[in-house]
Coordinates of C-alpha atoms in Angstrom, one line a residue:
M1 CA 0.0 0.0 -0.2
L2 CA 1.2 3.4 -1.2
L3 CA 0.1 5.2 2.2
Q4 CA 0.3 2.5 4.7
N5 CA -0.1 3.9 8.1
K6 CA 0.2 7.5 6.8
N7 CA -2.2 10.2 8.5
A8 CA -3.7 12.2 5.9
V9 CA -5.8 15.5 6.4
I10 CA -8.1 16.2 3.8
Y11 CA -9.9 19.8 3.9
G12 CA -13.2 19.5 2.0
G13 CA -13.5 15.8 2.5
G14 CA -17.1 15.8 2.1
G15 CA -17.1 17.1 -1.5
A16 CA -17.1 15.1 -4.4
I17 CA -13.7 15.0 -5.0
G18 CA -12.6 15.2 -1.5
R19 CA -14.5 12.2 -0.9
A20 CA -13.0 10.3 -3.7
V21 CA -9.7 11.3 -2.6
A22 CA -10.1 10.3 1.0
R23 CA -11.4 6.7 -0.5
A24 CA -8.4 6.4 -2.5
F25 CA -6.0 7.4 0.4
A26 CA -7.7 4.9 2.7
R27 CA -7.6 1.9 0.2
E28 CA -3.8 2.6 0.2
G29 CA -3.6 2.2 3.9
A30 CA -3.9 5.9 5.1
H31 CA -5.6 6.9 8.3
V32 CA -7.9 9.7 7.1
H33 CA -8.8 12.9 8.8
L34 CA -12.0 14.4 7.1
A35 CA -12.5 18.1 7.8
G36 CA -15.2 20.1 6.4
R37 CA -18.3 22.5 7.3
T38 CA -20.9 19.7 7.1
Q39 CA -21.2 16.9 9.5
E40 CA -23.5 14.8 7.8
T41 CA -21.6 14.8 4.5
L42 CA -18.4 14.1 6.2
A43 CA -19.9 11.2 8.4
A44 CA -21.5 9.4 5.2
V45 CA -18.1 9.5 3.8
A46 CA -16.1 8.2 7.0
G47 CA -18.8 5.5 7.5
G48 CA -18.2 4.3 3.8
I49 CA -14.4 4.2 4.4
R50 CA -14.8 2.2 7.7
E51 CA -17.3 -0.2 6.2
S52 CA -14.7 -1.0 3.6
G53 CA -12.3 -1.8 6.3
G54 CA -10.6 1.8 6.4
S55 CA -9.8 4.2 9.1
A56 CA -11.5 7.7 8.9
E57 CA -12.3 10.4 11.6
T58 CA -14.2 13.6 11.1
A59 CA -13.9 17.1 12.3
L60 CA -15.8 20.4 11.6
V61 CA -13.4 22.9 10.6
D62 CA -13.8 26.3 8.7
V63 CA -10.4 26.6 6.9
L64 CA -11.0 30.2 6.7
D65 CA -10.8 30.4 10.6
E66 CA -6.7 30.4 11.2
Q67 CA -7.3 29.5 15.0
A68 CA -9.6 26.6 13.9
V69 CA -7.3 25.0 11.2
D70 CA -4.2 25.2 14.0
E71 CA -6.1 23.6 16.6
H72 CA -7.7 21.1 14.6
L73 CA -4.3 20.0 13.3
Q74 CA -2.9 20.0 16.6
D75 CA -5.5 17.7 18.0
V76 CA -4.7 15.4 15.1
V77 CA -1.0 15.1 15.9
S78 CA -1.4 15.0 19.4
R79 CA -3.5 11.9 19.1
A80 CA -2.3 10.2 15.9
G81 CA 1.4 11.2 16.5
S82 CA 2.1 12.9 13.2
V83 CA 0.4 14.6 10.1
D84 CA 2.1 13.0 6.9
V85 CA -0.3 14.2 4.3
S86 CA -2.2 17.4 3.6
V87 CA -4.5 18.2 0.9
N88 CA -7.1 21.2 0.4
L89 CA -10.1 20.5 -1.8
I90 CA -12.6 23.0 -0.9
D91 CA -14.9 24.9 -3.1
H92 CA -13.7 28.5 -3.9
G93 CA -17.1 30.2 -4.6
D94 CA -16.2 30.8 -8.3
V95 CA -18.4 32.6 -10.5
H96 CA -18.1 32.3 -14.2
G97 CA -20.1 33.3 -17.2
V98 CA -19.9 37.2 -16.4
P99 CA -17.6 39.4 -18.4
L100 CA -14.9 41.4 -16.7
L101 CA -16.1 44.3 -17.5
E102 CA -19.6 43.6 -15.7
I103 CA -18.7 41.4 -12.8
E104 CA -19.2 42.9 -9.5
A105 CA -15.7 43.3 -7.6
A106 CA -16.8 41.0 -4.6
E107 CA -17.8 38.1 -7.0
F108 CA -14.4 38.5 -8.9
S109 CA -12.4 38.9 -5.5
R110 CA -14.1 35.8 -3.7
P111 CA -12.5 32.8 -5.1
I112 CA -9.3 34.5 -5.0
R113 CA -9.8 35.5 -1.3
I114 CA -11.1 32.0 -0.4
A115 CA -8.5 30.3 -2.3
M116 CA -5.4 31.9 -0.8
T117 CA -6.7 32.2 2.7
A118 CA -7.8 28.8 3.1
N119 CA -4.5 27.2 1.3
F120 CA -2.4 29.6 3.1
H121 CA -4.0 28.4 6.6
T122 CA -4.0 24.7 5.9
M123 CA -0.5 24.7 4.1
R124 CA 1.2 26.6 6.7
A125 CA -0.4 24.6 9.5
A126 CA 0.9 21.5 8.0
A127 CA 4.3 22.6 7.1
R128 CA 4.9 23.8 10.9
H129 CA 4.3 20.2 12.1
M130 CA 6.1 18.5 9.1
V131 CA 9.1 20.7 9.7
K132 CA 9.4 19.5 13.1
Q133 CA 8.9 15.9 12.1
G134 CA 11.3 16.2 9.3
S135 CA 8.9 14.6 6.7
G136 CA 5.5 15.1 5.2
V137 CA 3.7 15.9 2.1
I138 CA 1.5 18.9 1.1
L139 CA -0.5 18.7 -2.1
T140 CA -2.5 21.3 -3.9
F141 CA -5.1 21.2 -6.5
T142 CA -5.7 23.4 -9.7
S143 CA -7.4 23.2 -12.9
P144 CA -6.3 24.5 -16.4
P145 CA -7.2 28.4 -15.8
A146 CA -4.3 28.3 -13.7
K147 CA -2.1 28.3 -16.8
M148 CA -4.6 29.3 -19.7
V149 CA -6.4 32.6 -20.5
G150 CA -9.9 32.4 -21.5
P151 CA -13.1 34.4 -21.2
L152 CA -15.8 34.6 -18.6
M153 CA -13.8 32.9 -15.8
G154 CA -14.1 35.4 -13.2
G155 CA -11.4 35.3 -10.5
T156 CA -10.6 31.6 -11.2
T157 CA -7.7 32.3 -13.1
V158 CA -5.9 34.5 -10.5
A159 CA -6.9 32.2 -7.7
E160 CA -5.5 29.0 -9.2
A161 CA -2.4 30.9 -10.7
G162 CA -2.0 31.7 -7.0
I163 CA -2.3 28.4 -5.7
E164 CA 0.4 27.1 -8.0
T165 CA 2.7 30.1 -7.0
L166 CA 2.3 29.4 -3.2
T167 CA 3.0 25.6 -3.9
R168 CA 6.3 26.4 -5.4
S169 CA 7.2 29.2 -2.8
L170 CA 6.4 26.9 0.1
A171 CA 8.4 24.0 -1.6
A172 CA 11.5 26.3 -1.8
E173 CA 11.4 27.2 1.9
I174 CA 10.8 23.9 3.4
G175 CA 12.2 21.4 1.1
T176 CA 15.5 21.1 3.2
H177 CA 13.7 20.2 6.1
G178 CA 12.3 16.7 4.2
V179 CA 9.0 18.3 3.3
R180 CA 7.6 18.1 -0.1
V181 CA 4.8 20.5 -1.6
V182 CA 3.4 19.2 -5.0
G183 CA 0.6 20.3 -7.0
L184 CA -1.9 18.4 -9.3
R185 CA -3.8 20.5 -12.1
S186 CA -6.4 18.4 -13.5
E187 CA -9.0 19.2 -16.6
G188 CA -12.6 19.1 -15.4
L189 CA -13.7 16.1 -13.7
P190 CA -17.4 15.5 -15.1
E191 CA -18.2 12.8 -12.4
S192 CA -17.7 15.4 -9.6
W193 CA -20.2 17.8 -10.8
A194 CA -22.7 16.1 -13.1
E195 CA -25.2 15.6 -10.5
D196 CA -25.1 19.2 -9.2
W197 CA -24.8 21.2 -12.5
H198 CA -27.1 23.9 -11.8
T199 CA -26.9 24.2 -8.1
N200 CA -23.2 24.0 -7.2
V201 CA -21.0 24.1 -10.5
F202 CA -22.3 27.5 -11.7
D203 CA -23.8 29.8 -9.2
S204 CA -24.2 32.8 -11.6
P205 CA -26.1 33.3 -14.6
L206 CA -27.5 30.4 -16.8
E207 CA -25.4 31.1 -19.7
A208 CA -22.2 30.2 -17.9
T209 CA -23.3 26.6 -19.0
E210 CA -23.2 27.7 -22.7
G211 CA -26.5 26.3 -23.1
L212 CA -25.0 22.8 -22.5
D213 CA -26.4 20.1 -20.2
P214 CA -23.5 18.4 -18.0
G215 CA -23.0 15.7 -20.9
G216 CA -22.8 18.7 -23.4
H217 CA -20.1 20.6 -21.3
A218 CA -18.1 17.5 -20.6
Q219 CA -17.8 17.0 -24.4
M220 CA -16.8 20.4 -24.8
L221 CA -14.1 20.1 -22.9
A222 CA -12.8 16.8 -24.1
D223 CA -12.9 18.2 -27.4
K224 CA -10.1 20.5 -26.4
T225 CA -7.8 17.9 -24.9
M226 CA -5.3 15.9 -27.1
L227 CA -6.7 12.9 -25.8
R228 CA -10.3 14.0 -26.8
R229 CA -11.4 13.0 -23.2
T230 CA -11.4 14.3 -19.6
P231 CA -9.7 12.6 -16.7
T232 CA -11.8 10.2 -14.5
L233 CA -12.0 10.6 -10.8
D234 CA -10.2 7.2 -10.5
E235 CA -7.2 8.4 -12.7
M236 CA -6.9 11.8 -10.7
T237 CA -7.3 10.0 -7.3
A238 CA -4.3 7.3 -8.4
V239 CA -2.1 10.1 -9.4
M240 CA -2.8 12.1 -6.0
A241 CA -2.0 8.8 -3.9
F242 CA 1.3 8.3 -6.0
L243 CA 2.3 12.2 -5.3
A244 CA 1.5 11.7 -1.6
S245 CA 3.8 8.5 -1.5
D246 CA 7.4 8.0 -1.0
R247 CA 7.4 6.8 -4.5
A248 CA 7.4 10.5 -5.5
A249 CA 10.1 11.4 -2.9
A250 CA 12.2 13.2 -5.6
M251 CA 9.2 15.3 -6.6
T252 CA 8.4 18.9 -4.9
G253 CA 7.9 22.5 -6.1
T254 CA 6.3 21.2 -9.3
I255 CA 2.6 20.9 -10.5
T256 CA 1.8 17.4 -12.2
N257 CA -0.2 18.0 -15.4
M258 CA -3.1 15.6 -15.7
T259 CA -5.1 17.8 -18.2
C260 CA -5.2 15.3 -20.9
G261 CA -3.2 17.7 -23.1
S262 CA -5.6 20.5 -22.8
V263 CA -2.6 22.5 -21.3
P264 CA 0.5 21.3 -22.9
D265 CA 3.2 22.0 -20.3

């Protein structure tokens, strides 16, 4: 198992991507610590992991609250003995479909504020413990807007580019302590948003969907890739588990490209 006896903290563990990563980490032997804002969804994920023979705990944590993040992680370390993997997979409240000439400043800045504040809190908290341990892996997650320019993306491009820059910056500071910081940039994952298309994916005007249903939007994304398809959740979680494992021990300060070729990098 790639993550045997590792303690992995997953922020946003009740969401579609978070629960997929949690299940994959648990299958690879990690003790999973799920953090989020909704106990019901966290409990459902943890229950499924335990039923499958894995280990999972839950905690209500607002990642925008610096003290709450620090106290939760200290509790994890006090009880489990270490924090070996940390990954932030929360939603950033992005607004798409509105031109930059028309978008409200608050809607533009919201994903930037949430993404940078949340990742700074969780990454710094993990780094402080990992530096003391002399080991650990901090993972970040972004999508193609971090590297490509496109219309009607609001603050998403700035937010995700910021996450990738923070990934490299932190890696440069703590690499000598044996701590790795690695990002994964994935093309859209239709499995993660198909069921919540109109409610959770696009909170802004309907034209953000470009008149497409979930399947149509997925096909549009696929048509822009070299492989003419988008990644699956299983593919994404397999790469995430590899990056968190000792098999990727020589990788840090870099972003793994899993865009199926939509962003040749």
